[in-house]
Amino acid sequence: MVETDQLDEYILEHIDEEGEYLHRLYRATHTQLLRPRMASGHLQGRLLKMFVRMVRPKNILEIGTYSGYSALCMAEGLEDGGKIYTFEINDEQEDFTRPWFENSQYADKIDFRIGDALEHLPEMDVMFDLAFIDGDKRKYVDYYNMVMQHMSAGGYMLADNTLWDGHVADPAYDKDAQTVGIRAFNDLVAKDDRVEKVILPLRDGLTIIRKK
Ligand SMILES: C[S@@+](CC[C@H](N)C(=O)[O-])C[C@H]1O[C@@H](n2cnc3c(N)ncnc32)[C@H](O)[C@@H]1O
């Protein structure tokens, strides 16, 4: 039986390279930041770029910038005139992340905003064709309800970590706040007739939602 690590390596050898800049960002994320596992990384980053290529959005929303890895991958897939608005609630993250955006070739496509997306999104007069939800797992239901109001018809929402390391289906995690948050989100999306949805068991689970 082939080991998961071997298969992961095989996959990375047979998909697009992440590129030198993102590789350096990923390394810097691991050497300079706490909780580096939060960053998307090579496989998910290429997938996000591919989604952007498929959807061809004009405006993208991201909730949860962290080191900027996923935002840069999505910016890479944007066509001329496209923009990604990415929110990060932790102001201590700004000194690390902003230079990585500004020194990248996608600086003019990225609007990086420090603040709580839940607070600032209602003030924005922008409709999104693609949204990547990757903030606080306890708040996924709130993000969903708010982002739905800012999604164009036919737009896509991607929600990360929706299997939460399998905890969503494990009764041992019934009292864990993040698991409870993700389960509530999954239940809400499952019964929402306004959307089509599918869960990809990639990494921690990625839900793809299409607004009808
Ligand atoms: C998993 S990390 C994001 C990783 C990044 N999207 C990537 O894939 O490389 C989650 C981030 O969301 C931020 N966050 C949490 N709640 C938020 C909110 N309400 N608004 C904006 N950012 C939030 C956290 O501070 C954290 O940096």
Coordinates of C-alpha atoms and ligand atoms in Angstrom, one line a residue:
M1 CA 0.0 0.0 0.0
V2 CA 1.4 3.4 -1.0
E3 CA 2.0 5.9 1.8
T4 CA 0.0 9.1 1.8
D5 CA 3.2 11.2 1.8
Q6 CA 4.4 9.3 -1.3
L7 CA 1.1 10.0 -3.1
D8 CA 1.2 13.7 -2.0
E9 CA 4.7 13.9 -3.5
Y10 CA 3.5 12.2 -6.7
I11 CA 0.7 14.6 -7.1
L12 CA 2.9 17.6 -6.6
E13 CA 5.3 16.3 -9.3
H14 CA 2.4 16.0 -11.8
I15 CA 0.6 19.4 -11.4
D16 CA 1.7 22.9 -12.2
E17 CA 4.7 24.2 -10.1
E18 CA 3.9 26.7 -7.4
G19 CA 6.6 29.1 -8.7
E20 CA 9.6 30.6 -7.0
Y21 CA 7.8 33.5 -5.3
L22 CA 5.1 31.4 -3.7
H23 CA 7.7 28.8 -2.6
R24 CA 9.6 31.6 -0.8
L25 CA 6.4 32.9 0.8
Y26 CA 5.5 29.4 2.0
R27 CA 9.0 29.0 3.5
A28 CA 8.8 32.4 5.1
T29 CA 5.3 31.6 6.5
H30 CA 6.8 28.5 8.2
T31 CA 9.9 30.2 9.6
Q32 CA 8.4 33.5 10.7
L33 CA 4.8 32.9 11.6
L34 CA 2.8 31.0 14.2
R35 CA 0.4 28.3 12.9
P36 CA 1.9 28.0 9.4
R37 CA -0.3 25.0 8.6
M38 CA -3.1 27.5 8.0
A39 CA -1.5 28.5 4.7
S40 CA -2.9 26.9 1.6
G41 CA 0.3 25.5 0.0
H42 CA 1.1 24.1 -3.4
L43 CA -1.8 21.8 -4.2
Q44 CA -4.7 23.9 -2.8
G45 CA -3.0 27.0 -4.3
R46 CA -3.0 25.5 -7.8
L47 CA -6.6 24.4 -7.3
L48 CA -7.7 27.9 -6.3
K49 CA -6.0 29.4 -9.3
M50 CA -7.7 26.8 -11.5
F51 CA -11.1 27.8 -10.0
V52 CA -10.4 31.4 -10.9
R53 CA -9.5 30.4 -14.5
M54 CA -12.8 28.4 -14.7
V55 CA -15.1 31.0 -13.2
R56 CA -13.3 34.0 -14.7
P57 CA -14.5 36.3 -11.9
K58 CA -14.3 40.1 -12.0
N59 CA -14.4 40.4 -8.2
I60 CA -13.2 37.9 -5.6
L61 CA -13.7 38.1 -1.9
E62 CA -11.5 36.3 0.6
I63 CA -12.2 36.1 4.3
G64 CA -8.9 35.2 6.1
T65 CA -5.7 36.4 4.4
Y66 CA -3.1 35.2 6.9
S67 CA 0.3 35.2 5.0
G68 CA -1.3 35.9 1.7
Y69 CA -0.6 32.6 0.0
S70 CA -4.1 31.8 -1.2
A71 CA -4.8 35.4 -2.2
L72 CA -1.7 35.5 -4.5
C73 CA -2.7 32.2 -6.1
M74 CA -6.2 33.5 -6.9
A75 CA -4.7 36.8 -8.1
E76 CA -2.5 34.8 -10.5
G77 CA -5.6 33.4 -12.2
L78 CA -7.4 36.7 -12.6
E79 CA -7.9 38.3 -16.0
D80 CA -7.1 42.0 -16.7
G81 CA -9.3 44.3 -14.6
G82 CA -10.1 41.6 -12.1
K83 CA -9.7 42.3 -8.4
I84 CA -9.4 40.3 -5.1
Y85 CA -10.6 41.9 -1.9
T86 CA -9.0 40.0 1.0
F87 CA -9.8 40.6 4.7
E88 CA -7.6 39.8 7.7
I89 CA -8.9 40.5 11.2
N90 CA -5.4 40.3 12.9
D91 CA -3.7 43.6 12.5
E92 CA -0.4 42.0 13.6
Q93 CA -0.4 40.1 10.3
E94 CA -0.1 43.3 8.2
D95 CA 3.7 43.9 8.5
F96 CA 4.4 40.4 7.2
T97 CA 1.7 40.1 4.5
R98 CA 1.5 43.6 2.9
P99 CA 5.1 43.6 1.5
W100 CA 4.5 40.1 0.0
F101 CA 1.5 41.6 -1.9
E102 CA 3.3 44.8 -2.8
N103 CA 6.4 43.1 -4.1
S104 CA 4.5 40.6 -6.1
Q105 CA 3.6 41.1 -9.8
Y106 CA -0.1 41.0 -8.8
A107 CA 0.0 44.1 -6.4
D108 CA -2.5 46.0 -8.5
K109 CA -5.1 43.1 -8.4
I110 CA -5.0 42.8 -4.6
D111 CA -7.0 45.0 -2.2
F112 CA -5.8 43.9 1.3
R113 CA -7.9 45.1 4.1
I114 CA -7.2 44.8 7.8
G115 CA -10.4 44.3 9.8
D116 CA -13.3 42.0 10.5
A117 CA -14.9 40.9 7.2
L118 CA -18.3 40.6 9.1
E119 CA -18.1 44.3 10.0
H120 CA -16.7 45.7 6.7
L121 CA -18.4 43.7 4.0
P122 CA -21.9 45.2 4.6
E123 CA -20.4 48.7 3.8
M124 CA -19.0 47.5 0.5
D125 CA -20.8 48.2 -2.8
V126 CA -19.3 45.3 -4.7
M127 CA -20.8 42.1 -6.0
F128 CA -18.6 39.0 -6.0
D129 CA -18.4 36.2 -8.6
L130 CA -16.1 34.1 -6.4
A131 CA -15.6 34.0 -2.6
F132 CA -13.1 32.0 -0.5
I133 CA -14.3 31.5 3.1
D134 CA -11.3 30.7 5.3
G135 CA -11.7 32.7 8.5
D136 CA -12.8 31.7 12.0
K137 CA -14.5 28.3 11.9
R138 CA -17.0 29.4 14.6
K139 CA -18.3 32.2 12.3
Y140 CA -18.9 30.2 9.1
V141 CA -22.7 30.5 9.3
D142 CA -22.4 34.3 9.8
Y143 CA -20.0 34.6 6.8
Y144 CA -22.3 32.5 4.7
N145 CA -25.4 34.5 5.4
M146 CA -23.6 37.8 4.7
V147 CA -21.6 36.7 1.7
M148 CA -24.7 35.3 0.0
Q149 CA -26.1 38.9 -0.1
H150 CA -23.0 40.0 -2.0
M151 CA -22.8 37.1 -4.5
S152 CA -23.8 37.5 -8.1
A153 CA -26.3 34.9 -9.5
G154 CA -24.2 32.0 -10.9
G155 CA -21.3 33.0 -8.5
Y156 CA -19.3 30.5 -6.6
M157 CA -18.3 30.3 -2.9
L158 CA -15.5 28.0 -1.7
A159 CA -15.4 27.2 2.0
D160 CA -12.2 25.7 3.4
N161 CA -11.8 23.1 6.3
T162 CA -15.4 21.9 6.1
L163 CA -14.5 18.4 7.2
W164 CA -12.3 19.7 10.0
D165 CA -9.9 16.8 10.2
G166 CA -12.9 14.4 10.2
H167 CA -14.2 15.9 13.5
V168 CA -17.5 16.9 11.8
A169 CA -18.5 13.2 11.8
D170 CA -17.0 12.3 15.2
P171 CA -19.2 12.5 18.3
A172 CA -16.1 13.0 20.5
Y173 CA -16.0 16.6 19.1
D174 CA -19.6 17.4 20.0
K175 CA -18.5 20.1 22.4
D176 CA -15.7 21.6 20.4
A177 CA -16.7 25.1 19.3
Q178 CA -15.0 25.0 15.9
T179 CA -16.4 21.6 15.1
V180 CA -19.9 22.8 16.2
G181 CA -19.4 25.9 13.9
I182 CA -18.4 23.9 10.9
R183 CA -21.3 21.4 11.4
A184 CA -23.8 24.2 11.6
F185 CA -22.4 25.7 8.4
N186 CA -22.5 22.3 6.6
D187 CA -26.1 21.7 7.8
L188 CA -27.2 25.2 6.6
V189 CA -25.7 24.8 3.2
A190 CA -27.0 21.3 2.8
K191 CA -30.6 22.4 3.2
D192 CA -30.3 25.8 1.3
D193 CA -32.2 25.5 -2.0
R194 CA -30.7 28.7 -3.3
V195 CA -27.4 26.9 -3.9
E196 CA -25.9 23.8 -5.5
K197 CA -23.1 22.3 -3.4
V198 CA -20.5 19.6 -3.3
I199 CA -17.8 18.8 -0.7
L200 CA -14.3 17.8 -2.0
P201 CA -12.4 15.7 0.5
L202 CA -9.2 17.7 -0.2
R203 CA -7.0 18.3 2.8
D204 CA -9.5 19.4 5.5
G205 CA -12.4 19.4 3.1
L206 CA -13.4 22.1 0.6
T207 CA -17.0 22.9 -0.1
I208 CA -17.9 24.3 -3.5
I209 CA -21.2 26.2 -3.6
R210 CA -22.9 27.7 -6.6
K211 CA -25.5 30.4 -6.1
K212 CA -28.4 29.7 -8.5
Ligands
LIG1 C1 -6.7 29.7 7.8 S1 -6.1 31.3 7.9 C2 -6.2 31.9 6.2 C3 -5.2 31.2 5.3 C4 -5.1 31.7 3.9 N1 -6.5 31.9 3.4 C5 -4.4 30.7 3.0 O1 -5.1 29.8 2.6 O2 -3.2 30.8 2.8 C6 -7.4 32.1 8.7 C7 -7.2 33.6 8.9 O3 -8.5 34.2 9.1 C8 -8.4 35.4 9.9 N2 -9.7 35.7 10.4 C9 -10.5 35.1 11.3 N3 -11.7 35.7 11.4 C10 -11.7 36.7 10.5 C11 -12.7 37.7 10.1 N4 -13.9 37.7 10.7 N5 -12.4 38.6 9.2 C12 -11.2 38.5 8.6 N6 -10.2 37.6 8.9 C13 -10.5 36.7 9.8 C14 -7.4 34.8 11.0 O4 -6.8 35.9 11.7 C15 -6.4 34.0 10.2 O5 -5.3 34.7 9.8

